[in-house]
Amino acid sequence: MVQATPFLLVLSLVLGAHSLSAKKCSLTGRWVNDLGSNMTITSMNAKGDFSGSYHTAVTATMNEIRVSPLQGSLQRTNQKGQPTFGFTVNWSFSDSITVFTGQCFLDEDGKEILKTMWLLRSHVDSIKSDWKATRVGINVFTRLESQK
Ligand code: BTN
């Protein structure tokens, strides 16, 4: 029994370390970003193609905000559980498109966090106005509470 204690201690450390390193960042589920926008990723196939919906909290237009579809792709090569990804939101209530690119990280507490950059392309009436048609920014997403 005296020798069993250090053995159990080492075993629990090994198992604990393994479960931490084995944890992977997964995109499926519900997310909220720093602007208060909500995103749900519902389906992911074996190739890493995914789809879902996006409810933005803000708009560059005067239009009434509506939930909009998103489609994306997860990179699955040598990602060590923290994969890169990209997705497009085709806004239902405006003539704009946003593309996001980012990486799914596990922070030091094992919490998932999506660090993204986006380009929002708005429609303009002529090529003369092209210079003002694209906005750029960053968004940080965290998993909504009560989600795994
Ligand atoms: C539009 O205004 O034409 C469509 C909505 C754009 C919302 C942008 S996309 C980037 C940023 N992140 C969000 O969650 N919402 C804004």
Short mmCIF file of C-alpha atoms and ligand atoms in Angstrom, two decimals:
data_model
loop_
_atom_site.label_atom_id
_atom_site.label_comp_id
_atom_site.label_asym_id
_atom_site.label_seq_id
_atom_site.Cartn_x
_atom_site.Cartn_y
_atom_site.Cartn_z
CA MET A 1 0.00 0.00 0.00
CA VAL A 2 2.96 2.28 0.84
CA GLN A 3 4.39 1.70 -2.69
CA ALA A 4 0.99 1.98 -4.36
CA THR A 5 0.65 5.67 -3.49
CA PRO A 6 3.52 7.03 -5.66
CA PHE A 7 2.45 4.64 -8.45
CA LEU A 8 -1.12 6.01 -8.38
CA LEU A 9 0.22 9.56 -8.26
CA VAL A 10 2.37 9.01 -11.38
CA LEU A 11 -0.52 7.23 -13.13
CA SER A 12 -2.93 10.10 -12.47
CA LEU A 13 -0.34 12.66 -13.70
CA VAL A 14 0.21 10.67 -16.91
CA LEU A 15 -3.52 10.26 -17.52
CA GLY A 16 -4.15 13.94 -16.73
CA ALA A 17 -1.44 15.10 -19.12
CA HIS A 18 -2.74 12.78 -21.80
CA SER A 19 -6.34 14.01 -21.49
CA LEU A 20 -5.13 17.66 -21.74
CA SER A 21 -3.00 17.04 -24.83
CA ALA A 22 -5.76 14.91 -26.38
CA LYS A 23 -8.36 17.69 -26.16
CA LYS A 24 -9.15 19.20 -29.55
CA CYS A 25 -10.81 22.44 -30.56
CA SER A 26 -14.05 21.67 -32.40
CA LEU A 27 -16.03 24.17 -34.49
CA THR A 28 -19.47 22.61 -34.22
CA GLY A 29 -21.88 24.25 -31.78
CA ARG A 30 -22.94 27.75 -30.77
CA TRP A 31 -20.57 30.71 -30.49
CA VAL A 32 -20.75 34.37 -29.53
CA ASN A 33 -18.22 37.04 -30.53
CA ASP A 34 -16.98 40.30 -29.02
CA LEU A 35 -19.70 42.28 -30.86
CA GLY A 36 -22.45 40.03 -29.46
CA SER A 37 -23.05 38.24 -32.76
CA ASN A 38 -24.17 34.61 -32.55
CA MET A 39 -23.01 31.84 -34.82
CA THR A 40 -24.15 28.23 -35.00
CA ILE A 41 -22.18 25.59 -36.86
CA THR A 42 -24.49 22.67 -37.35
CA SER A 43 -22.88 20.23 -39.72
CA MET A 44 -19.34 19.16 -40.57
CA ASN A 45 -18.56 16.42 -43.07
CA ALA A 46 -15.53 14.12 -43.32
CA LYS A 47 -13.77 16.53 -45.72
CA GLY A 48 -14.12 19.40 -43.23
CA ASP A 49 -16.83 21.25 -45.13
CA PHE A 50 -19.29 22.84 -42.74
CA SER A 51 -22.41 24.99 -42.71
CA GLY A 52 -24.47 26.92 -40.23
CA SER A 53 -26.12 30.23 -39.49
CA TYR A 54 -24.99 33.67 -38.37
CA HIS A 55 -26.99 36.26 -36.42
CA THR A 56 -24.98 39.47 -36.51
CA ALA A 57 -25.47 42.02 -33.72
CA VAL A 58 -24.50 44.91 -36.00
CA THR A 59 -24.88 46.00 -39.60
CA ALA A 60 -23.34 48.58 -41.90
CA THR A 61 -26.77 49.03 -43.51
CA MET A 62 -30.13 50.48 -42.46
CA ASN A 63 -31.76 47.10 -43.08
CA GLU A 64 -33.42 44.93 -40.47
CA ILE A 65 -31.00 42.21 -39.39
CA ARG A 66 -31.94 38.63 -40.27
CA VAL A 67 -30.23 35.32 -39.59
CA SER A 68 -27.95 34.47 -42.53
CA PRO A 69 -26.40 31.25 -43.84
CA LEU A 70 -22.70 30.46 -43.62
CA GLN A 71 -20.55 27.92 -45.40
CA GLY A 72 -16.98 27.06 -44.56
CA SER A 73 -14.06 24.74 -44.69
CA LEU A 74 -11.87 23.34 -41.92
CA GLN A 75 -8.23 22.60 -42.65
CA ARG A 76 -7.45 19.12 -41.30
CA THR A 77 -3.75 18.63 -42.17
CA ASN A 78 -1.24 18.62 -39.27
CA GLN A 79 -3.34 20.93 -37.13
CA LYS A 80 -2.54 19.35 -33.71
CA GLY A 81 -6.09 19.89 -32.47
CA GLN A 82 -6.09 23.64 -33.17
CA PRO A 83 -7.26 23.82 -36.78
CA THR A 84 -7.42 26.75 -39.17
CA PHE A 85 -10.64 27.43 -41.05
CA GLY A 86 -12.47 29.85 -43.29
CA PHE A 87 -16.14 30.60 -43.87
CA THR A 88 -18.35 32.92 -45.86
CA VAL A 89 -21.54 34.59 -44.64
CA ASN A 90 -23.93 35.45 -47.44
CA TRP A 91 -26.09 38.09 -45.76
CA SER A 92 -29.83 37.52 -46.19
CA PHE A 93 -30.76 41.13 -45.52
CA SER A 94 -28.11 43.03 -47.48
CA ASP A 95 -26.16 42.82 -50.73
CA SER A 96 -22.88 42.23 -48.89
CA ILE A 97 -20.65 39.23 -48.29
CA THR A 98 -18.27 38.60 -45.39
CA VAL A 99 -15.38 36.14 -45.42
CA PHE A 100 -13.81 35.06 -42.14
CA THR A 101 -10.53 33.23 -41.67
CA GLY A 102 -9.21 32.02 -38.37
CA GLN A 103 -7.90 29.40 -36.03
CA CYS A 104 -9.58 27.39 -33.29
CA PHE A 105 -7.38 27.53 -30.17
CA LEU A 106 -7.42 25.91 -26.75
CA ASP A 107 -6.38 28.46 -24.13
CA GLU A 108 -4.35 27.59 -21.03
CA ASP A 109 -7.54 26.47 -19.23
CA GLY A 110 -8.50 24.22 -22.16
CA LYS A 111 -11.25 26.65 -23.20
CA GLU A 112 -11.98 26.91 -26.92
CA ILE A 113 -11.53 30.29 -28.60
CA LEU A 114 -11.84 31.25 -32.26
CA LYS A 115 -9.50 34.04 -33.36
CA THR A 116 -10.66 35.41 -36.70
CA MET A 117 -10.14 38.17 -39.21
CA TRP A 118 -12.84 39.22 -41.65
CA LEU A 119 -13.38 41.18 -44.84
CA LEU A 120 -16.84 42.67 -45.38
CA ARG A 121 -17.50 43.50 -49.01
CA SER A 122 -20.38 45.90 -49.54
CA HIS A 123 -22.04 46.56 -52.87
CA VAL A 124 -21.26 49.91 -54.49
CA ASP A 125 -22.93 51.46 -57.52
CA SER A 126 -19.84 52.04 -59.63
CA ILE A 127 -16.15 51.19 -59.92
CA LYS A 128 -15.36 54.72 -58.83
CA SER A 129 -16.63 53.77 -55.38
CA ASP A 130 -14.68 50.53 -55.18
CA TRP A 131 -12.12 52.07 -52.82
CA LYS A 132 -14.69 52.29 -50.02
CA ALA A 133 -16.36 48.92 -50.53
CA THR A 134 -14.31 46.72 -48.18
CA ARG A 135 -14.06 46.80 -44.42
CA VAL A 136 -11.63 44.68 -42.39
CA GLY A 137 -11.63 43.64 -38.77
CA ILE A 138 -11.10 40.97 -36.17
CA ASN A 139 -13.56 38.98 -34.11
CA VAL A 140 -12.97 36.65 -31.18
CA PHE A 141 -15.55 33.94 -30.59
CA THR A 142 -16.14 31.92 -27.42
CA ARG A 143 -18.45 28.97 -27.03
CA LEU A 144 -21.88 29.86 -25.66
CA GLU A 145 -22.43 28.62 -22.09
CA SER A 146 -24.07 25.25 -21.66
CA GLN A 147 -22.23 24.08 -24.78
CA LYS A 148 -19.44 21.48 -24.60
C1 BTN B 1 -24.08 44.14 -43.63
O1 BTN B 1 -24.02 45.05 -42.82
O2 BTN B 1 -24.17 44.37 -44.87
C2 BTN B 1 -24.09 42.71 -43.22
C3 BTN B 1 -23.73 42.49 -41.79
C4 BTN B 1 -22.24 42.60 -41.54
C5 BTN B 1 -21.88 42.29 -40.11
C6 BTN B 1 -20.40 42.38 -39.86
S1 BTN B 1 -19.51 41.01 -40.55
C7 BTN B 1 -18.08 41.40 -39.63
C8 BTN B 1 -18.54 41.89 -38.27
N1 BTN B 1 -18.68 40.79 -37.33
C9 BTN B 1 -19.92 40.59 -36.97
O3 BTN B 1 -20.28 39.71 -36.17
N2 BTN B 1 -20.73 41.45 -37.59
C10 BTN B 1 -19.99 42.40 -38.39
#
